[in-house]
XYZ file of N, CA and C in Angstrom:
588
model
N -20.707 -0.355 -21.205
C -19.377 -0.489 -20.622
C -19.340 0.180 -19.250
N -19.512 1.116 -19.254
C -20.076 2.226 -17.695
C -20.722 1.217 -16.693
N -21.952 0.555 -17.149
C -22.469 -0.450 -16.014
C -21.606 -1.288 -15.716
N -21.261 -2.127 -16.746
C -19.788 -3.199 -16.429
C -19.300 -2.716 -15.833
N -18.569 -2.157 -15.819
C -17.494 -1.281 -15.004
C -18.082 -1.170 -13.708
N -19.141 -0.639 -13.374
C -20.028 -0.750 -11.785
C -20.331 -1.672 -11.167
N -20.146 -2.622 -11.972
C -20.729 -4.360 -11.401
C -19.360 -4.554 -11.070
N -18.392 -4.859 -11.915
C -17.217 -5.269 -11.362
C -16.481 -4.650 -9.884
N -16.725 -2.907 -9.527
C -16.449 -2.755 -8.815
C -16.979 -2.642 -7.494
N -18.175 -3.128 -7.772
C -18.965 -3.374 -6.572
C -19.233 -5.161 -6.262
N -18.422 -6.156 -6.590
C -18.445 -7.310 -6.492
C -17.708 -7.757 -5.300
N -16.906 -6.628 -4.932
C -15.904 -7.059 -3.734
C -16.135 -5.171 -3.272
N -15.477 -5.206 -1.750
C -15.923 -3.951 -1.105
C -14.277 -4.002 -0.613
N -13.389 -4.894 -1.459
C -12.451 -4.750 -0.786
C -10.900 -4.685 -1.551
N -11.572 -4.096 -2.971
C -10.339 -3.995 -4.235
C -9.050 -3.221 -3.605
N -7.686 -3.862 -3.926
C -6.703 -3.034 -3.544
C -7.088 -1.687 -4.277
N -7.075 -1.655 -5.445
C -7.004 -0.556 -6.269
C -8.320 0.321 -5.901
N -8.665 -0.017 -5.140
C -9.854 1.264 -4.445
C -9.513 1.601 -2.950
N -8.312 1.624 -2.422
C -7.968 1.685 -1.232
C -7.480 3.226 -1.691
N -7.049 3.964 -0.596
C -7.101 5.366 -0.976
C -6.382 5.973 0.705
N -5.623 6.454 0.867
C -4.612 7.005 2.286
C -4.980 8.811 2.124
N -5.417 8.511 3.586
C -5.896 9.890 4.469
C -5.200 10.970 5.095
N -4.914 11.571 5.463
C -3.985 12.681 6.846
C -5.069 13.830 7.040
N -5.812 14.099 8.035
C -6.587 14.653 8.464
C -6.366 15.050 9.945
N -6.799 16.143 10.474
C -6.500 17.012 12.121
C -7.900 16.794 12.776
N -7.952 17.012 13.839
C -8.842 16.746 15.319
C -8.459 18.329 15.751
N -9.572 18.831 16.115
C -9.412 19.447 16.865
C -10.129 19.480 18.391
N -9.638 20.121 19.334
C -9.317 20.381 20.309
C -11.114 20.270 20.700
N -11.505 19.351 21.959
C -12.878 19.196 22.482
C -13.655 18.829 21.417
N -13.594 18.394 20.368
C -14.069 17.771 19.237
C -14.466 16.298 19.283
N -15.562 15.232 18.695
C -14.937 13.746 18.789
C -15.897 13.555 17.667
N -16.033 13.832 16.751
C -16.799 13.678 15.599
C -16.461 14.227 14.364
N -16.365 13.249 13.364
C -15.144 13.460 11.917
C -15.901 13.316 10.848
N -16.162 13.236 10.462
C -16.682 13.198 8.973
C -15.518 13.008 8.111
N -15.527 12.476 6.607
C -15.006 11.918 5.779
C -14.108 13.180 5.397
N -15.222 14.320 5.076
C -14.732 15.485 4.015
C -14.119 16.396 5.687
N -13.992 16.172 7.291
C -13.512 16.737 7.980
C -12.084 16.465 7.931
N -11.999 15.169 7.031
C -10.201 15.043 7.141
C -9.963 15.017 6.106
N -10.304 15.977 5.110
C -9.861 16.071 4.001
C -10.419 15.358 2.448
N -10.818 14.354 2.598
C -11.338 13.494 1.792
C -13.004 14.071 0.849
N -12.790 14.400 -0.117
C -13.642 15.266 -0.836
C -14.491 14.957 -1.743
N -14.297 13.425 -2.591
C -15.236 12.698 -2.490
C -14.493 11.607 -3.210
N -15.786 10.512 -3.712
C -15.972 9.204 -3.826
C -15.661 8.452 -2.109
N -15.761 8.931 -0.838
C -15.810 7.784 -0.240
C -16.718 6.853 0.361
N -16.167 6.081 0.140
C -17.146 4.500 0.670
C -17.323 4.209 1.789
N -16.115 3.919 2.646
C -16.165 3.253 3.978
C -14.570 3.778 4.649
N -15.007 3.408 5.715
C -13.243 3.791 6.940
C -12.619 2.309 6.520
N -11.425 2.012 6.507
C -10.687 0.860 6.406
C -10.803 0.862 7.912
N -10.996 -0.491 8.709
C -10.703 -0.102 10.375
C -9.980 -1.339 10.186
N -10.171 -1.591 11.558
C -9.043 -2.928 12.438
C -9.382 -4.384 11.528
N -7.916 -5.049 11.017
C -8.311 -6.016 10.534
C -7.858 -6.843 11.554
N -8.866 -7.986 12.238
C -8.941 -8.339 12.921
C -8.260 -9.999 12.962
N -8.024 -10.318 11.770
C -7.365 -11.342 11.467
C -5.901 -11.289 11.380
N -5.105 -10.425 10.733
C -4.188 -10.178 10.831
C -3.550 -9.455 11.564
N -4.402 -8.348 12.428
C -3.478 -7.112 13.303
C -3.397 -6.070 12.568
N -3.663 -6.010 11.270
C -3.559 -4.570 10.939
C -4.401 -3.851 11.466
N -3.779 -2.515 11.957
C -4.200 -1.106 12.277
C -3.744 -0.181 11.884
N -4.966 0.498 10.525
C -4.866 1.575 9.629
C -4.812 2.683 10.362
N -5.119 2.963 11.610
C -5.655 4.002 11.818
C -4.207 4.361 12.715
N -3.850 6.165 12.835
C -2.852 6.291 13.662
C -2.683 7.959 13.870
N -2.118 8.283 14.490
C -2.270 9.783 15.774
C -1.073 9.917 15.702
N -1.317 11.327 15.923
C 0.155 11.982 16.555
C -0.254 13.465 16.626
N 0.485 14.022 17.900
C 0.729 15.557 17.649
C 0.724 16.353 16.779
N -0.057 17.165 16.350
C 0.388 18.190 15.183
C 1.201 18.782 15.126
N 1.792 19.306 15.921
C 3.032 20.293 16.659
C 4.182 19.378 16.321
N 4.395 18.190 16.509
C 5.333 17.610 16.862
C 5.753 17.059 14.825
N 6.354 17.804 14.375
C 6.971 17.605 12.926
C 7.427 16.274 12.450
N 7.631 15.746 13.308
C 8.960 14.869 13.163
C 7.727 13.209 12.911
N 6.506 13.584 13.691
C 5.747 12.456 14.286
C 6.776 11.283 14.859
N 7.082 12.026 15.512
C 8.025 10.815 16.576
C 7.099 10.631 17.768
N 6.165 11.143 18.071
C 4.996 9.454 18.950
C 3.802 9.321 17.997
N 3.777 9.231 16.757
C 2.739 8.756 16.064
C 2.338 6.974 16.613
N 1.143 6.952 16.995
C 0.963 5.475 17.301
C -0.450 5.152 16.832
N -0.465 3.452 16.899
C -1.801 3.190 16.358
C -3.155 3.734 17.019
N -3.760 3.772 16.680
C -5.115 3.863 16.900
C -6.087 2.716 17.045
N -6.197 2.345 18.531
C -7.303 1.237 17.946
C -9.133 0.687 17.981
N -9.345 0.202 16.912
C -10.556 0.137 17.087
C -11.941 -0.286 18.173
N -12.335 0.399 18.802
C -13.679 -0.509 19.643
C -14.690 -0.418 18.924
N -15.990 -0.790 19.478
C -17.490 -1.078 18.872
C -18.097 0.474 19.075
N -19.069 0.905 18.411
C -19.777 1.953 18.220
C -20.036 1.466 20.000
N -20.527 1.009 20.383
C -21.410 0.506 21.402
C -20.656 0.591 22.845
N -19.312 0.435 22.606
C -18.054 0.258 23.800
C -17.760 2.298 23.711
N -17.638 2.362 22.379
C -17.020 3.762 22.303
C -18.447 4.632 23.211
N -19.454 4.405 22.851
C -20.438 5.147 23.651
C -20.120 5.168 25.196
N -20.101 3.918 25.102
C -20.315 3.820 27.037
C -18.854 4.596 27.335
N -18.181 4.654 27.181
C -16.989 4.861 27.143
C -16.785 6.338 27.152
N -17.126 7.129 25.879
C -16.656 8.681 25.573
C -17.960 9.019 25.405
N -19.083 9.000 25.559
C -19.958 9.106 24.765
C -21.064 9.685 25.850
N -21.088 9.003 26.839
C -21.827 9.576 27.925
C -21.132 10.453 29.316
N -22.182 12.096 29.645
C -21.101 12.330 30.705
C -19.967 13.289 30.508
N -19.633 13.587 30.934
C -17.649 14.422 30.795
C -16.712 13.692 31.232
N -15.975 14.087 30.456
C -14.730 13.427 30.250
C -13.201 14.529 30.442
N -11.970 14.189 30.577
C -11.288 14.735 30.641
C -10.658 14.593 29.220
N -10.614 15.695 28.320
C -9.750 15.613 26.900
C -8.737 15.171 27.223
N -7.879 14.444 26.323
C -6.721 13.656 26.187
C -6.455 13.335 24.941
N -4.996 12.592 24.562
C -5.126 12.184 22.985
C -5.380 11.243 23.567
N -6.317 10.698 22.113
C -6.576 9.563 21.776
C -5.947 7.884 21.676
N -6.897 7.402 21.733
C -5.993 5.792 21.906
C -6.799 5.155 21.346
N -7.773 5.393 20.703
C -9.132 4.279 20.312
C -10.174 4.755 19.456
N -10.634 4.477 18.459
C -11.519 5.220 17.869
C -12.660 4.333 17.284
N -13.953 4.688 17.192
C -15.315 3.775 16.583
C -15.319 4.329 15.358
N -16.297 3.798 14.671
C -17.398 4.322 13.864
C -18.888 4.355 13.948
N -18.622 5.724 14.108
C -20.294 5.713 14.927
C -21.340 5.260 13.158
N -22.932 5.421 13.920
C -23.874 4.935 13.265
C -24.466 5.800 11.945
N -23.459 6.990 11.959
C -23.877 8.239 10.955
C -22.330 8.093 9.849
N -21.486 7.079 10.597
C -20.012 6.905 9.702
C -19.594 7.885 9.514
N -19.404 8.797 10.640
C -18.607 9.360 11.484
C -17.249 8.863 12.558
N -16.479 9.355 12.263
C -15.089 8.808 13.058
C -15.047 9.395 14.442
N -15.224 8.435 15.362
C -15.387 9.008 16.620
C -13.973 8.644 17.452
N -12.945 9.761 17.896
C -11.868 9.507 18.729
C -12.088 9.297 20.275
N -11.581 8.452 20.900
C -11.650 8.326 21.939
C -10.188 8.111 22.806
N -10.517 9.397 24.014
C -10.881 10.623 24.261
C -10.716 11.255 23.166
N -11.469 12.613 24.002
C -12.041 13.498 22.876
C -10.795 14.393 23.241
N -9.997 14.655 21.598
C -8.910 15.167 21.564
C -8.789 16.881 22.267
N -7.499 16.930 23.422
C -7.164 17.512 23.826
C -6.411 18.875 23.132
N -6.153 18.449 22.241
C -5.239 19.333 21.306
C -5.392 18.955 19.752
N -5.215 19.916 18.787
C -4.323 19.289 17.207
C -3.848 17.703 17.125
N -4.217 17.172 16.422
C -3.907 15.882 16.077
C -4.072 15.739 14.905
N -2.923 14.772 13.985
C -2.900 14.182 13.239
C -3.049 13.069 12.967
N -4.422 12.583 11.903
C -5.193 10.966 11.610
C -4.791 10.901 10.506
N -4.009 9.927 10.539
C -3.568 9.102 9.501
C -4.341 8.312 9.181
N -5.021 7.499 8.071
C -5.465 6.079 7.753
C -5.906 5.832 6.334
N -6.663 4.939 6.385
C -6.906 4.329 5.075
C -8.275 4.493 4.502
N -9.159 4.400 3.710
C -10.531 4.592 3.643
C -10.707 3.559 2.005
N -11.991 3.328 1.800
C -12.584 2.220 0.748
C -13.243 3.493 -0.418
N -12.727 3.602 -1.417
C -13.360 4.688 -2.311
C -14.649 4.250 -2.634
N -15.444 4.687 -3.458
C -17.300 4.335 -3.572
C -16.703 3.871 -5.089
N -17.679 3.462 -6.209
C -17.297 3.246 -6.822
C -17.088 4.391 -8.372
N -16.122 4.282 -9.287
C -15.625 5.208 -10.133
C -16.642 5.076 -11.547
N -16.984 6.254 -12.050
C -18.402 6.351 -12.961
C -17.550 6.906 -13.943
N -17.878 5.811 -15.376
C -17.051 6.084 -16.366
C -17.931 6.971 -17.234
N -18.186 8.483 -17.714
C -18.809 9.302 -17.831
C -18.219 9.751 -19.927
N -17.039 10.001 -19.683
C -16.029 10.673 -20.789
C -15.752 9.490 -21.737
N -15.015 9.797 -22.530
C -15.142 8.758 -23.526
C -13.203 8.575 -22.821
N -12.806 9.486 -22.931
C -11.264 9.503 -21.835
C -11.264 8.905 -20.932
N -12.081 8.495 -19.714
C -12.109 8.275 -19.058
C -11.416 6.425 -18.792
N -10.916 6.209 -17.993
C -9.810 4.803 -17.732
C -10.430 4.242 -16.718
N -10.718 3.293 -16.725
C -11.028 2.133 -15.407
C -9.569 2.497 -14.311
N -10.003 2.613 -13.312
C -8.679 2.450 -12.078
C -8.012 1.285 -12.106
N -8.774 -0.270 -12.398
C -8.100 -1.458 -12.170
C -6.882 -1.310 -13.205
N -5.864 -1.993 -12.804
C -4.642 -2.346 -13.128
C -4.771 -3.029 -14.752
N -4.640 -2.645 -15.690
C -4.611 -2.065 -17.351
C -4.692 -3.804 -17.820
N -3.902 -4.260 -16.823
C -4.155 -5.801 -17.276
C -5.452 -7.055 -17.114
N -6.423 -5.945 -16.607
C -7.352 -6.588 -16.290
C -8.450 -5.453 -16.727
N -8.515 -4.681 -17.687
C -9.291 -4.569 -18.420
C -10.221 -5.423 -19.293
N -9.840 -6.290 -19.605
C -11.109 -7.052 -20.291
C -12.088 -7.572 -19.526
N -12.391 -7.730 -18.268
C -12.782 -8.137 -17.521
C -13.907 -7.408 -17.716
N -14.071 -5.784 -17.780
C -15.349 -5.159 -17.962
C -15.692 -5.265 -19.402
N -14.752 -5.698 -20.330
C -15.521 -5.940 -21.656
C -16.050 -7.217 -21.747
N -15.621 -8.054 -20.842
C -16.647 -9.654 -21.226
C -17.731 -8.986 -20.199
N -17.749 -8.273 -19.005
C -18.821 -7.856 -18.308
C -20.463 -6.853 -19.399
N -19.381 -6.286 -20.319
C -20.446 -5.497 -21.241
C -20.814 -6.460 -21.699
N -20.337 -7.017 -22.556
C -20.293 -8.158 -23.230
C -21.508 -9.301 -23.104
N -21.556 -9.539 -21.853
C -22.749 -10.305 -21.054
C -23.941 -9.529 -21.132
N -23.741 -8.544 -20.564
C -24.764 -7.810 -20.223
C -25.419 -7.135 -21.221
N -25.017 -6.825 -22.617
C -25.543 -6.688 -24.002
C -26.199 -8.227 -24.532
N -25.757 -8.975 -24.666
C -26.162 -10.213 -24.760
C -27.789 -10.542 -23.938
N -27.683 -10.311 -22.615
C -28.567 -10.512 -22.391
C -29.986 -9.482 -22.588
N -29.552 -8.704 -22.868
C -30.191 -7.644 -22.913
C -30.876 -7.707 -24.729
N -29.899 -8.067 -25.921
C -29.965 -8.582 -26.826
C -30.681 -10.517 -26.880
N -30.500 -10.951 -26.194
C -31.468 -12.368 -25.906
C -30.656 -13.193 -27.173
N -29.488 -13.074 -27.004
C -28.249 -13.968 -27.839
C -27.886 -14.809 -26.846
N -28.641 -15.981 -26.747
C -27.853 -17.303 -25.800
C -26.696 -17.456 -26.105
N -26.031 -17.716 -26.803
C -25.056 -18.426 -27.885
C -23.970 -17.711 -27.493
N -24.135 -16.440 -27.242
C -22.513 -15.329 -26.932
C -22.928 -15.319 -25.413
N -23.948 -15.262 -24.824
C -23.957 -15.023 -23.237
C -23.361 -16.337 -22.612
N -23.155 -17.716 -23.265
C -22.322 -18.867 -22.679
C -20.932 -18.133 -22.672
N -20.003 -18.032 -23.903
C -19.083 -17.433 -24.320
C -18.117 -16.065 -23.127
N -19.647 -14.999 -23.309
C -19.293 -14.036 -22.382
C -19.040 -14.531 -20.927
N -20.257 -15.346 -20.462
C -20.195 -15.653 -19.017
C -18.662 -16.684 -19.139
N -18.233 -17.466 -19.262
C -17.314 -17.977 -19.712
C -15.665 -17.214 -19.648
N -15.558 -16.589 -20.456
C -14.629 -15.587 -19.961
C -14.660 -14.465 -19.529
N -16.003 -14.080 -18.710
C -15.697 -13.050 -17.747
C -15.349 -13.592 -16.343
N -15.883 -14.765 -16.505
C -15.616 -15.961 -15.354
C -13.767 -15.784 -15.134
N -13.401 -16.031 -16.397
C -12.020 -16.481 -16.102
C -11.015 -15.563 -15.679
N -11.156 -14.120 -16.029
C -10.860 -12.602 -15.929
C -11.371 -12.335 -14.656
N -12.427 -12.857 -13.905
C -12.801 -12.163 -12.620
C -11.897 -13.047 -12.032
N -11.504 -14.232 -12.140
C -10.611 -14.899 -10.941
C -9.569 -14.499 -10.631
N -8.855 -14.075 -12.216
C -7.596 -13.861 -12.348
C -7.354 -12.307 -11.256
N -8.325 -11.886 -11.771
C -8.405 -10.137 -11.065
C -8.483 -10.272 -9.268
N -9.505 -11.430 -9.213
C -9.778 -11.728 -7.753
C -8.337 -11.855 -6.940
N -7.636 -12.803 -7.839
C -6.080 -12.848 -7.176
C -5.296 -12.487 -7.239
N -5.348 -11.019 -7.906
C -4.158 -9.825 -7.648
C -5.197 -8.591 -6.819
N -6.208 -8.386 -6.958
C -6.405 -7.702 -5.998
C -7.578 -7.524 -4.915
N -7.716 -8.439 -4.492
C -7.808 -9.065 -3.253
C -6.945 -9.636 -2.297
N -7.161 -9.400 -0.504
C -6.331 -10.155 -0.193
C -6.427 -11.509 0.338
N -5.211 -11.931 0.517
C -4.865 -13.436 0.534
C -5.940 -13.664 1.581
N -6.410 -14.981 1.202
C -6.754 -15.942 2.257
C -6.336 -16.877 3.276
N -6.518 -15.889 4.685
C -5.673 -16.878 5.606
C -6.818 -17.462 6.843
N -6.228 -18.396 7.460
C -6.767 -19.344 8.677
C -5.940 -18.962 10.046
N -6.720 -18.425 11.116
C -5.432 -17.951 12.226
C -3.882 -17.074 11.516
N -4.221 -16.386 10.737
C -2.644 -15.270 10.505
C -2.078 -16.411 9.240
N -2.308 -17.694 9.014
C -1.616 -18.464 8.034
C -1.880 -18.551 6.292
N -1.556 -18.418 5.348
C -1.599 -18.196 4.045
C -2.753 -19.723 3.926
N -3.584 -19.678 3.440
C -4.094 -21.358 3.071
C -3.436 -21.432 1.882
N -2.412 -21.023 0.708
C -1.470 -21.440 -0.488
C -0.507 -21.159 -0.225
């Protein structure tokens, strides 16, 4: 059941229910972040960055000082490669930020290199969750639990060399991964448009 459970959540890199919200500080002549520098302590996977299809931008700044975050603004993404040429070579004059990469060590690189306290807001991709305890609960949404039991299910089967239940299993784990696919995943669009 533990492996099931690992297959399923590593089939997509992009489960709602593994999305996970950040608030982490910059400090002052700094431009290099690490995961656990903004707080994040473990299971993480990946930075959520710029979705480029729709306009979302996870990522966002503001003053530390300033309580209220009344100029909190986006943050937006360039290429490891732009951010170099850019902040990366040379001196620079600190400033807040307006732009941030991910460098090649997946490290969060701000650009400029923050002048002061700042607050990073964003989003990040958790790694995947290791069912260890006998307590222990799958994260996916309770209604899509069976999904890792036709996944055991299969995967005992084959492992057992029972043709006869591995049609069966593959069969309705088939039908449980779609269902799951279309609550948490997102929609499929063409230019910003829903294709359903």
């Amino acid at each position: 059941v533990a492996d099931a459970w690992t297959w399923v959540q590593r089939r997509h890199r992009s489960w709602r229910w593994m999305r996970a919200e950040f608030s982490g500080s910059t400090s002052s002549g700094d431009n290099s972040y690490s995961a656990s520098d903004f707080g994040i302590s473990s299971r993480f996977g990946r930075w959520i960055t710029d979705d480029l299809v729709d306009g979302y931008l996870p990522m966002s700044i503001y003053l530390a000082s300033d309580s209220t975050a009344a100029d909190e603004g986006a943050l937006r993404q360039v290429s490891w490669e732009v951010w170099r040429t850019r902040w990366g070579r040379g001196t620079h004059d600190n400033a807040k930020p307006t732009e941030y990469a991910i460098g090649p060590d997946n490290a969060f690189r701000p650009g400029a290199t923050p002048d002061d306290t700042y607050t990073v807001n964003g989003e990040y991709q958790k790694s995947a969750q290791t069912l260890s305890a006998d307590a222990d609960e799958p994260e996916c949404p309770a209604d899509f639990h069976d999904v890792i039991t036709w996944k055991a299910l299969l995967l005992y089967a084959e492992y057992d060399e029972a043709p006869m239940h591995i049609a069966r299993a593959i069969r309705n784990y088939e039908i449980m991964m779609d269902e799951l696919e279309r609550d948490q995943l997102a929609e499929l669009r063409i230019a910003g448009t829903p294709l359903a």
